[in-house]
Coordinates of C-alpha atoms and ligand atoms in Angstrom, one line a residue:
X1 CA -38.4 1.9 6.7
X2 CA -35.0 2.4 8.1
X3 CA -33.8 4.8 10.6
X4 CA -32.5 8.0 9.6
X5 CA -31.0 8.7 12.9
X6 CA -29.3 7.1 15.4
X7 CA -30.6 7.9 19.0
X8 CA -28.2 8.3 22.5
X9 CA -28.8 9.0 25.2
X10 CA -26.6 9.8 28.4
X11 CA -26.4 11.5 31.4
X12 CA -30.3 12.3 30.8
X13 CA -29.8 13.7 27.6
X14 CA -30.7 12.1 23.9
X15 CA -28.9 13.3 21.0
X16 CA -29.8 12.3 17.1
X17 CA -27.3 11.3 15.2
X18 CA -27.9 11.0 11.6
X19 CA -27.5 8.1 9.6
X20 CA -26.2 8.7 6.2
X21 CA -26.2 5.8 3.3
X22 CA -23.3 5.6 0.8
X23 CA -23.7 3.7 -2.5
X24 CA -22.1 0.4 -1.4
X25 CA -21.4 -0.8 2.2
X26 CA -22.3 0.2 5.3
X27 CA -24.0 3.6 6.3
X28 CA -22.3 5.6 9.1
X29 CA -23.7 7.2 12.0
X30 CA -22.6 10.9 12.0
X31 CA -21.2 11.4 15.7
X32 CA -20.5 15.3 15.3
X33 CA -23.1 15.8 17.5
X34 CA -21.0 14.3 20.3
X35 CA -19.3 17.6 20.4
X36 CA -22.0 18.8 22.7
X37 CA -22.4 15.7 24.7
X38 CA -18.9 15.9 27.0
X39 CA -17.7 12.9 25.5
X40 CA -15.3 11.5 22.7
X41 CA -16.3 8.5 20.7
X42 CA -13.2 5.8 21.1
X43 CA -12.3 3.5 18.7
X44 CA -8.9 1.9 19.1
X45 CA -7.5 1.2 15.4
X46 CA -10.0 2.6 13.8
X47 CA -12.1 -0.8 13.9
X48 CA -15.3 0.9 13.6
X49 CA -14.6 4.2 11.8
X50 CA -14.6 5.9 8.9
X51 CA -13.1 9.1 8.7
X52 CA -13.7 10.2 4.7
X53 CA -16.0 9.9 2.5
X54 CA -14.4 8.2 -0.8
X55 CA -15.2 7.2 -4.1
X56 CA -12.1 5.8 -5.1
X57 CA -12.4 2.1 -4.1
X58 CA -14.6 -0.5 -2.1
X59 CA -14.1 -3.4 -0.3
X60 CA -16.3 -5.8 0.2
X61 CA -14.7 -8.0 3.2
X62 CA -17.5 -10.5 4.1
X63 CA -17.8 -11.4 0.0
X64 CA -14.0 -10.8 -0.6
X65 CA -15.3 -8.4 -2.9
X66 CA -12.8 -5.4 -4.2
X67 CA -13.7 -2.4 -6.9
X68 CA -12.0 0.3 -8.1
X69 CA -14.1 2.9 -9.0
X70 CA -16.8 0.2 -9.0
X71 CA -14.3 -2.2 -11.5
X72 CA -13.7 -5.6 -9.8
X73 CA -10.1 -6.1 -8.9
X74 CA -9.8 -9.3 -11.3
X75 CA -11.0 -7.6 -14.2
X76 CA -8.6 -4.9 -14.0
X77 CA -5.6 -6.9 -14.1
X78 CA -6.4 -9.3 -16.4
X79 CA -7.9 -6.8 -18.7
X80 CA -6.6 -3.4 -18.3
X81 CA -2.7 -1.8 -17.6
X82 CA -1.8 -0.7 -14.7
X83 CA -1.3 2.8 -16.0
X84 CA -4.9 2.8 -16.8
X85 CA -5.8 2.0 -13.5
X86 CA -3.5 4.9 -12.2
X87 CA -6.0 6.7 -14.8
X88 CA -9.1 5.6 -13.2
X89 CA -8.1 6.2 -9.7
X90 CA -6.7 9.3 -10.5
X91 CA -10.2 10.7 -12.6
X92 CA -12.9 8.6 -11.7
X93 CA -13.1 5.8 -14.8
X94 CA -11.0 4.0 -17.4
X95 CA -9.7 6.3 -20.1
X96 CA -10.8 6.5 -23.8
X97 CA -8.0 5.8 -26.5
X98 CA -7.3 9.4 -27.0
X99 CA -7.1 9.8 -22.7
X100 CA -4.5 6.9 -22.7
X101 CA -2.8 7.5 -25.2
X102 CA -1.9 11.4 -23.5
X103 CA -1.7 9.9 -20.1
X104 CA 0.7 7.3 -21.0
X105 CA 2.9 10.2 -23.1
X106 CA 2.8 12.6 -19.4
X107 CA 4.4 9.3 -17.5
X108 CA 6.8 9.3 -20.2
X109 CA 7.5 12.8 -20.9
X110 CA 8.1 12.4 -16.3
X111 CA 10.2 9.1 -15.8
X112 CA 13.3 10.7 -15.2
X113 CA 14.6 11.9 -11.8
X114 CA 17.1 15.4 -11.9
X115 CA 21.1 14.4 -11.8
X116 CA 21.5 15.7 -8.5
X117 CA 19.1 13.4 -6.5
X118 CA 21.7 11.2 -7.3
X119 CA 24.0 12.3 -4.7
X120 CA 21.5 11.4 -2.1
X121 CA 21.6 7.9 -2.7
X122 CA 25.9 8.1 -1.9
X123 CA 24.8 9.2 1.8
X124 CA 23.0 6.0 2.2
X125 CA 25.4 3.0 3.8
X126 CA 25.7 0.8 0.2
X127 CA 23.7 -1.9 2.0
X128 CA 20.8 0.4 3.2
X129 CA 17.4 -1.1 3.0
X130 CA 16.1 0.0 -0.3
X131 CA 12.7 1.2 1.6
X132 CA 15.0 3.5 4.0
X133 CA 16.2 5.1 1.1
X134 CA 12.9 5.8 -0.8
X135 CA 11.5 7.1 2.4
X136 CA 14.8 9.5 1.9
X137 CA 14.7 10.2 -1.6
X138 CA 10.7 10.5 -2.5
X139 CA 10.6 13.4 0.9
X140 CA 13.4 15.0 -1.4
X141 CA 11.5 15.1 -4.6
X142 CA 9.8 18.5 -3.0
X143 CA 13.4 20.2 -3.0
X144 CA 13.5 20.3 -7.0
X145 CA 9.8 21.1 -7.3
X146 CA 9.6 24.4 -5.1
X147 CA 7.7 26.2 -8.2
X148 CA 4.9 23.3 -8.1
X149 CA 4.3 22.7 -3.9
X150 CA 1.1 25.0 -3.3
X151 CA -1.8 21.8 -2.5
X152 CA -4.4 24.5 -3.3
X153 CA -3.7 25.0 -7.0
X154 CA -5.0 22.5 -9.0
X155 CA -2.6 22.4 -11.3
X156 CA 0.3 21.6 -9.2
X157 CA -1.4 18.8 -7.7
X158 CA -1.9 17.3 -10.9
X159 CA 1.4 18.0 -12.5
X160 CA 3.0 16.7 -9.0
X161 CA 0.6 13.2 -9.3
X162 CA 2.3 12.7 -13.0
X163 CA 5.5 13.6 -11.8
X164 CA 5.2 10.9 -8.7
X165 CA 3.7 7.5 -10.8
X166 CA 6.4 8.4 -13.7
X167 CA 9.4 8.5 -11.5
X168 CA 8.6 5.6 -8.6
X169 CA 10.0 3.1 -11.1
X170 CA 12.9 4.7 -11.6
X171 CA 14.0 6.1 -7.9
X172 CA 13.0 2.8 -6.9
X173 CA 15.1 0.8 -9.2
X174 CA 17.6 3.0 -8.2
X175 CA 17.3 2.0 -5.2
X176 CA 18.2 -1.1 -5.8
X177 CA 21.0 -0.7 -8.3
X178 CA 22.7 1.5 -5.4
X179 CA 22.6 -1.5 -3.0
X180 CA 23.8 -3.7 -5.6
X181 CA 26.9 -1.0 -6.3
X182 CA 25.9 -1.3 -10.2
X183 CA 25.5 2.1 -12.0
X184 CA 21.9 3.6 -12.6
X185 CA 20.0 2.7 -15.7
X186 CA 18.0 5.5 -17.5
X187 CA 14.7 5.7 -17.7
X188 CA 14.2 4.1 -22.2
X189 CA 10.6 6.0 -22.9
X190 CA 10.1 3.3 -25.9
X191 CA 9.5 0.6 -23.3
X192 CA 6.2 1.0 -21.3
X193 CA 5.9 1.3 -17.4
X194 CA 6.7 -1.8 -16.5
X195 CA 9.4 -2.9 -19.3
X196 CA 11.0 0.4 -18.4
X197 CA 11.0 -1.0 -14.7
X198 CA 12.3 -4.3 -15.5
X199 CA 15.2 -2.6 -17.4
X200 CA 16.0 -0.2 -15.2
X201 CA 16.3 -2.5 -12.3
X202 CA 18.1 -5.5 -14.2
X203 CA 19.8 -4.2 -17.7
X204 CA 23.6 -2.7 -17.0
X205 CA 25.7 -0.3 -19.6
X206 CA 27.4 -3.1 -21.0
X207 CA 23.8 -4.8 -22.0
X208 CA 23.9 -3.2 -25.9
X209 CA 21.3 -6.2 -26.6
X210 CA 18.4 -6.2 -23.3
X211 CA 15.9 -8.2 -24.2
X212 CA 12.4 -8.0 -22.8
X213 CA 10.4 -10.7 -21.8
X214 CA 6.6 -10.9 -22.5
X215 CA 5.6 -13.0 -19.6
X216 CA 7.3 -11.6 -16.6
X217 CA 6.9 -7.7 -18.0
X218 CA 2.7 -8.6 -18.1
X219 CA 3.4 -10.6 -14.3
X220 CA 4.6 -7.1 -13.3
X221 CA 2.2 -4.8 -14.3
X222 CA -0.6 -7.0 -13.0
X223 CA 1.3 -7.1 -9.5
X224 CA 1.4 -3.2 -10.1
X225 CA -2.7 -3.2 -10.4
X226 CA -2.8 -6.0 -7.2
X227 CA -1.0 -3.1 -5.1
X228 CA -2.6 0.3 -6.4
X229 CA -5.1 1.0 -3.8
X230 CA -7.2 -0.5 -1.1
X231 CA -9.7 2.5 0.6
X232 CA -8.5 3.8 4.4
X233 CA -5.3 1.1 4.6
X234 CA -3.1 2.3 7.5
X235 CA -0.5 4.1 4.6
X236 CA -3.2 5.8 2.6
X237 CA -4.3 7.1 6.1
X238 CA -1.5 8.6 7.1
X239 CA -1.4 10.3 3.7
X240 CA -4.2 11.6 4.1
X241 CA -3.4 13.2 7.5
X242 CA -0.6 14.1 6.6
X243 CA -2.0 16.3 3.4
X244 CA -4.4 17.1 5.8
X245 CA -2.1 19.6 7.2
X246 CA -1.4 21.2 3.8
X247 CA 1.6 19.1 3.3
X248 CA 3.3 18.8 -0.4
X249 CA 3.0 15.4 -1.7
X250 CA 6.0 14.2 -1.8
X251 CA 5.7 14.4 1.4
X252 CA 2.9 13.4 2.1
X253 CA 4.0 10.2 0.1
X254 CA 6.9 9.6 1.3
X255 CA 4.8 9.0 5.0
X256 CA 2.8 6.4 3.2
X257 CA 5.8 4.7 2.5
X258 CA 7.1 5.0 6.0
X259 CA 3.9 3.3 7.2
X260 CA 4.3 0.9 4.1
X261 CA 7.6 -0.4 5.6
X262 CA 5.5 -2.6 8.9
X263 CA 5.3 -5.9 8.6
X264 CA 2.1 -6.2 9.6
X265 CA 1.2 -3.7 6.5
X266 CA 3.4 -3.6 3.4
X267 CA 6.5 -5.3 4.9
X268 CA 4.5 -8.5 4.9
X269 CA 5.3 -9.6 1.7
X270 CA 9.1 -10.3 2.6
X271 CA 8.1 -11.1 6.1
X272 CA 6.2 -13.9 3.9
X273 CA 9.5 -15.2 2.3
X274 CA 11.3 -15.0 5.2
X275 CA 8.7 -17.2 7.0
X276 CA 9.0 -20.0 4.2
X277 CA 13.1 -19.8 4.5
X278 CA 12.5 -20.5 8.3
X279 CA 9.9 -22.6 8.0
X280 CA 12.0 -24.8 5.3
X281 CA 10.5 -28.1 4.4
X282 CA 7.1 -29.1 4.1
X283 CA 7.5 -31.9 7.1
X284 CA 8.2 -28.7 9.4
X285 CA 4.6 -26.8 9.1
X286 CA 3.1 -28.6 11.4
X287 CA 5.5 -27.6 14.4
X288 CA 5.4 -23.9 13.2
X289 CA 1.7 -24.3 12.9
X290 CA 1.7 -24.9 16.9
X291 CA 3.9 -22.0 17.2
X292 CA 1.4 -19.9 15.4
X293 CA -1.6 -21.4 17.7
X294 CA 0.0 -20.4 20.7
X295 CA 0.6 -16.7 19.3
X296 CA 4.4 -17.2 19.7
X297 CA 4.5 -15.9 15.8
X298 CA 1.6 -14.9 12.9
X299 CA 1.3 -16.7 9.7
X300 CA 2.7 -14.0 7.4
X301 CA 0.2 -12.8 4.5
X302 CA -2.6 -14.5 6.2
X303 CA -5.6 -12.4 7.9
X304 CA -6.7 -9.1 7.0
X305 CA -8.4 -6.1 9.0
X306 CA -11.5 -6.0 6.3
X307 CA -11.6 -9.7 4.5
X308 CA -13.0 -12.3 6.5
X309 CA -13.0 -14.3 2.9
X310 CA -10.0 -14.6 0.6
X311 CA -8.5 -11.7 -0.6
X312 CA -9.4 -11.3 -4.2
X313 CA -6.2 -10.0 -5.0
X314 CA -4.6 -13.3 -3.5
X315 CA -6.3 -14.6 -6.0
X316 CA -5.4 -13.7 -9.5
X317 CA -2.0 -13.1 -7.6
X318 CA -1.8 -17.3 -7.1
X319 CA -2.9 -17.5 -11.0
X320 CA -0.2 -15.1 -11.9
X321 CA 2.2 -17.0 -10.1
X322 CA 1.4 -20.4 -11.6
X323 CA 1.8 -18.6 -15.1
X324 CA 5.2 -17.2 -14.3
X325 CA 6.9 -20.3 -12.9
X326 CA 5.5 -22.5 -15.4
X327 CA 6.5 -19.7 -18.6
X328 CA 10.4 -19.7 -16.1
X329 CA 10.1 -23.4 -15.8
X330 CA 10.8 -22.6 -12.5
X331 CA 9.8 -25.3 -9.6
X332 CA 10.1 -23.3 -6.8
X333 CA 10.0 -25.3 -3.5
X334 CA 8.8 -22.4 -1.9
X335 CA 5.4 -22.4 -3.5
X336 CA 5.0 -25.8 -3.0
X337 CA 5.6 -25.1 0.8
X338 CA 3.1 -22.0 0.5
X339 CA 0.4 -24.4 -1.0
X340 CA 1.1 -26.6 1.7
X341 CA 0.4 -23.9 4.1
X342 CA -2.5 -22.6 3.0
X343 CA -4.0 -26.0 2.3
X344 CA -3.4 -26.8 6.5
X345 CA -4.7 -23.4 7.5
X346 CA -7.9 -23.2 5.5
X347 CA -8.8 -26.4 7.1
X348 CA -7.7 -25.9 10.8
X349 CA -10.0 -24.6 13.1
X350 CA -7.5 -21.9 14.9
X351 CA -8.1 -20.1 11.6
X352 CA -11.3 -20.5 10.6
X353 CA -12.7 -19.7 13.7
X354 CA -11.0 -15.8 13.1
X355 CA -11.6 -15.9 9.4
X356 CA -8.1 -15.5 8.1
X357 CA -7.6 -16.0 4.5
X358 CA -4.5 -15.5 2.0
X359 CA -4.1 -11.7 1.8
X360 CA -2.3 -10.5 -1.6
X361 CA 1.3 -10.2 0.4
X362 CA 1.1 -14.4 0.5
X363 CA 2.1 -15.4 -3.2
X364 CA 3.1 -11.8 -4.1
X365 CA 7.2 -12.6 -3.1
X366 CA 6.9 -16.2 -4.6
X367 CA 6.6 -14.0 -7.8
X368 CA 8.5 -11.6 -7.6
X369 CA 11.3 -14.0 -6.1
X370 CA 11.1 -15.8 -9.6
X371 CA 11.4 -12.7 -11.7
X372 CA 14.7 -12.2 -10.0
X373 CA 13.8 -9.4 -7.5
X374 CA 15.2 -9.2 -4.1
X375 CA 13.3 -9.9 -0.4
X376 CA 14.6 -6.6 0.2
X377 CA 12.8 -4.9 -2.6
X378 CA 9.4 -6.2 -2.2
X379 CA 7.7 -3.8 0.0
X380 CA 9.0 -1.0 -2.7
X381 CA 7.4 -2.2 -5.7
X382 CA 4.5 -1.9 -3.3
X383 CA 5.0 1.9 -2.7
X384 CA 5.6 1.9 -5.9
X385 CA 2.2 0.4 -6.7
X386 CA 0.1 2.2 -4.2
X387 CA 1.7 5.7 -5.2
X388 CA -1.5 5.6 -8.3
X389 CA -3.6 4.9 -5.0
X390 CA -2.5 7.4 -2.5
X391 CA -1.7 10.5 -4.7
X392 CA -5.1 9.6 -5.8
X393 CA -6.8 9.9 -2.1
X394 CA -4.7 13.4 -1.5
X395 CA -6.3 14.4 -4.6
X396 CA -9.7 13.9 -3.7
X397 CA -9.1 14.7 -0.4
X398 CA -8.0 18.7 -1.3
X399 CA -10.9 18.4 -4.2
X400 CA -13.1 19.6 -1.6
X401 CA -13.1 21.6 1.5
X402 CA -11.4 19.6 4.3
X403 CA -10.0 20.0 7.8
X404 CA -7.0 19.3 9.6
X405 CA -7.1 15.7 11.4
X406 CA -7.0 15.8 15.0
X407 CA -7.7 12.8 16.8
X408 CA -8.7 13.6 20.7
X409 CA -7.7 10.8 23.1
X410 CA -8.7 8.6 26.8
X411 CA -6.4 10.2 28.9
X412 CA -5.5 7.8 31.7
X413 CA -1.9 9.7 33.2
X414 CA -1.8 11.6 36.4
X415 CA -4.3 13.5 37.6
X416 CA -3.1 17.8 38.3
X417 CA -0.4 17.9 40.9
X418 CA 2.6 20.0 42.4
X419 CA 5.8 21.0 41.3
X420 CA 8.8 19.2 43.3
X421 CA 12.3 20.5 43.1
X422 CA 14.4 17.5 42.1
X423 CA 16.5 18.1 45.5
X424 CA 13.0 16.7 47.0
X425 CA 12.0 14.1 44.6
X426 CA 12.5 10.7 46.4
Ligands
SDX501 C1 -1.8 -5.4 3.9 O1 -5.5 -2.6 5.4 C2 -5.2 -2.9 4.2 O2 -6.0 -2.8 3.3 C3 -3.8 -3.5 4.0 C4 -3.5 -4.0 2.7 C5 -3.4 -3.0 1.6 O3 -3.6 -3.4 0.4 O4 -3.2 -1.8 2.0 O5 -4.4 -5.0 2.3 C6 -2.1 -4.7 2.7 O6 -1.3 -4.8 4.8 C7 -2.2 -6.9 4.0 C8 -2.0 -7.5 5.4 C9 -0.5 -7.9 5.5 N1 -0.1 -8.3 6.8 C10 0.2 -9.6 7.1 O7 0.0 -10.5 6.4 C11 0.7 -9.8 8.6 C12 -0.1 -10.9 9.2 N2 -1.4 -10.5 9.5 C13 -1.8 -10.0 10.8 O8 -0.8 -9.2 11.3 C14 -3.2 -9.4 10.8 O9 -4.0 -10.3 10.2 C15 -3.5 -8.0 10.3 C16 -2.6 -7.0 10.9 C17 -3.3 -8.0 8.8 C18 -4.9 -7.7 10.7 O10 -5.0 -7.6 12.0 P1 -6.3 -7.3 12.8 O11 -7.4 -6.9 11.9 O12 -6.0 -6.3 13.9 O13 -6.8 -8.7 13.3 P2 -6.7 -9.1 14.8 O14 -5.3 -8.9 15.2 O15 -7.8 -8.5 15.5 O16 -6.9 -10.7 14.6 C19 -8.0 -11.3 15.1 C20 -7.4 -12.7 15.6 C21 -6.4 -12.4 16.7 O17 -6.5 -13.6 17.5 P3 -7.2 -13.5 19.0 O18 -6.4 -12.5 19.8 O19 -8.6 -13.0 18.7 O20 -7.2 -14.9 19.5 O21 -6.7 -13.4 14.6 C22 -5.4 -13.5 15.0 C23 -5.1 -12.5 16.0 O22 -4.0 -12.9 16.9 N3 -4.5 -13.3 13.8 C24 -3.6 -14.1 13.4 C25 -3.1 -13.5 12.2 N4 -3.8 -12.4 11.9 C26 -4.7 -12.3 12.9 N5 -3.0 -15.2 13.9 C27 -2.0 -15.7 13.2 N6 -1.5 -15.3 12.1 C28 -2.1 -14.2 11.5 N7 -1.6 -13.7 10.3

C-alpha cells in the first residue's frame, strides 16, 4: 500500500505532507504545509518541481516517451495536421470532421494582421533579428485588440487563441521578408496553414504562377506538430507566470518568445547550424569533441532537462529530414557531419554517462536549411509552433481558479545595518 503522505520532521516538529497521484508520471508531494514550518522548499531550476497541474501533455523522459493529450508525438505528425493538433491542445482531443472543418475556417477567417502593424516593422534596423522583432510585434497585437483583453471572459480568451495561431505565420514571415527588404506577401486563405506559410515567406508580387510543393509544405507542418508543446518548458513557464498576473496574451506570448530566443532553449536549433559551419568537416569532430569534454563548449541539440533517452521528436524529425533531401536531391554535407556526430557521441562515454541524446533542435535546421529558410529564422518557426502550445497552457491555466506566481528565495546578502553618508563611505 503506498503512502499517502509524506512525513518531515524538523526542529522537533513533523508535518504530513500529502501525496497526490496524477494519471501518468510521478506523484508530487504537496509542500503547502511548509508555510507553517519557517522554511521555504529550494529547488534551483526547478529540477524537482512541478508547479501546475496539466493535462495538456506528458513526457516520459526515462522511455523517451511524449503524448499530447495522451497521443504519442509520432503518431501525430505522421497522421494528423498540425492545426489539428492546435485543436487538441487547445480542447482536450482530436476534432471530428465537422470540428475541423470550423476550426480550420476561424484560422482562415484570422490570418491577416491590421495595415498598421506594418509600420512597426520600419522601426526595426532592416537587418534586425527576425526573433527581436516578433518579440516587438506579437506584444503589439494587444494595441488593436483593446475590445477582446479581459483574461476572465471566456470569450476573449478564445477569440484571442484563434487570432494568435492564424496570424504567427504571417507576422513571422513578415519578419523575414522585412529583413530581406522584399515587400509583404498576403495571407492566400485557399492554401492551408503551412502552404500559406511557405508562400508568404518565399512567393514575391511578381510570382503570378507560385507553385506549391507537396513534399516540403507536409515537411513543414510536421516540424509545426514537432514544436507545439512540451509540458512546464522554460517559455511555457514564463507564460504561465506571466498570465498569472492577469496579463493579455499577447503578452503573455510574446514573453514565451522572449525565453524562446536562449540558446540553451529555442535558439538551439541555429546554435545547431552554427556548430556544424564551425565544426566544418567530418575529420574535425574529434578535436571539437575534446573541446566539448572539457566543457569549453556544449554539443548543440544534444541533452535535455527531462529525456535521458532520445527525444522522440528527434526522431521522426531525422525521418523527415531524409525524405526532404532525398524528394530536393539535396546532399547536404551538413547532415552527413550531423550523423557523424551523433554516431561518435552515442558511443562515447562523456555522454553516456549524463544520458544526452539528440533533442528535436539537432536535425530540425538541417531541414529547414534545405527548404530554403534562413539560420536566422529557425527559432521563429518555433514560436510559431509552440504558440498552439502555450496559448493552450494560458487557457487552462485561467480555466480554473489560480493565483499569482511568487517564488520566495535563499537570501544570502547583508545582514541589517546602518546608514552611512557617502562623505563617510571608505
Ligand atoms: C529545448 O525543456 C524543454 O522541454 C525544452 C524543449 C521544448 O520543446 O520546449 O525540449 C526545447 O530547449 C531543447 C534543448 C535545446 N538546447 C540545446 O540543445 C542546448 C544544449 N543542451 C544543454 O544546454 C542542456 O542539455 C540543456 C540546457 C538542454 C539541459 O540542461 P540541464 O538539464 O540543466 O542539464 P545539465 O546542465 O544538468 O547537464 C548534466 C551534465 C552536465 O555535465 P556535469 O557538470 O554533470 O559534468 O551534462 C552536461 C552538463 O555540462 N551537458 C552537456 C550538454 N548538455 C548537458 N555537455 C555537453 N553538451 C551538451 N549539450
Amino acid at each position: 500500500m503506498a503512502d499517502t503522505n509524506a512525513k518531515l520532521t524538523v526542529n522537533g516538529e513533523e508535518y504530513e505532507l500529502p501525496i497526490i497521484e496524477g494519471t501518468l508520471g510521478r506523484p508530487v508531494i504537496d509542500v503547502a504545509a511548509l508555510q507553517e514550518s519557517g522554511f521555504w522548499s529550494y529547488d534551483p531550476g526547478f529540477k524537482v518541481t512541478a508547479p501546475v497541474e496539466s493535462k495538456i501533455t506528458y513526457i516520459d523522459g526515462g522511455k523517451g516517451e511524449l503524448l499530447h493529450r495522451g497521443y504519442p508525438i509520432d503518431e501525430l505528425a505522421n497522421n494528423a495536421e498540425y492545426l489539428e493538433v492546435a485543436y487538441a491542445l487547445l480542447n482536450g482531443d482530436l476534432p471530428n470532421a465537422e470540428q475541423k472543418a470550423d476550426f480550420f475556417e476561424k484560422i482562415r477567417e484570422h490570418t491577416a494582421v491590421h495595415d498598421q502593424l506594418r509600420k512597426f516593422f520600419e522601426g526595426f534596423r532592416r537587418d534586425a533579428h527576425p526573433m527581436a522583432i516578433m518579440v516587438g510585434v506579437v506584444g503589439a497585437l494587444s494595441a488593436f485588440y483593446h475590445e477582446d483583453l479581459d483574461v476572465s471572459n471566456e470569450e476573449h480568451r478564445e477569440i484571442t487563441a484563434i487570432r494568435l495561431i492564424a496570424k504567427m505565420p504571417t507576422l513571422a514571415a513578415m519578419s523575414y521578408k522585412y529583413s530581406q527588404g522584399e515587400p509583404f506577401m498576403y495571407p492566400r486563405n485557399d492554401f492551408n496553414y503551412a502552404e500559406n506559410f511557405l508562400y508568404m515567406m518565399f512567393a514575391t508580387p511578381a510570382d503570378v504562377d507560385y507553385e506549391k510543393n507537396d513534399v516540403i509544405t507536409r515537411a513543414m507542418d510536421k516540424i509545426f506538430t514537432l514544436h507545439a508543446d512540451h509540458e512546464q518548458n522554460a517559455s511555457t513557464s514564463t507564460v504561465r507566470l506571466a498570465g498569472s498576473t492577469g496579463a493579455n496574451p499577447y503578452a503573455c506570448i510574446a514573453a514565451g518568445i522572449a525565453a524562446l530566443w536562449g540558446p540553451s532553449h529555442g535558439g538551439a536549433n541555429e546554435a545547431v547550424l552554427e556548430m556544424l559551419d564551425e565544426i566544418g568537416t567530418v575529420e574535425n569532430v574529434p578535436e571539437f569533441m575534446e573541446k566539448v569534454k572539457s566543457r569549453e563548449v556544449k554539443l548543440m541539440g544534444f541533452g535535455h532537462r527531462v529525456y535521458k533517452n532520445f527525444d522522440p521528436r528527434a526522431k521522426v524529425m531525422k525521418e523527415t529530414c531524409d525524405e526532404v533531401l532525398e524528394a530536393l536531391g539535396i546532399n547536404d554535407p551538413k547532415l552527413e557531419l550531423a550523423m557523424a556526430l551523433e554516431k561518435i557521441a552515442l558511443e562515447d562515454p562523456f555522454f553516456i554517462e549524463r544520458n544526452l541524446y539528440p533533442n528535436v533542435d539537432f536535425y530540425s535546421g538541417i531541414i529547414l536549411k534545405a527548404i530554403g529558410i534562413p539560420t536566422s529564422m529557425f527559432t521563429v518557426i518555433f514560436a510559431l509552433a509552440r504558440t498552439s502550445g502555450w496559448i493552450s497552457h494560458l487557457l487552462e491555466m485561467h480555466s480554473a481558479p489560480y493565483k499569482i506566481g511568487r517564488p520566495r528565495q535563499l537570501y544570502t546578502g547583508e545582514t541589517r545595518r546602518d546608514f552611512v553618508k557617502v562623505e563617510d563611505r571608505k
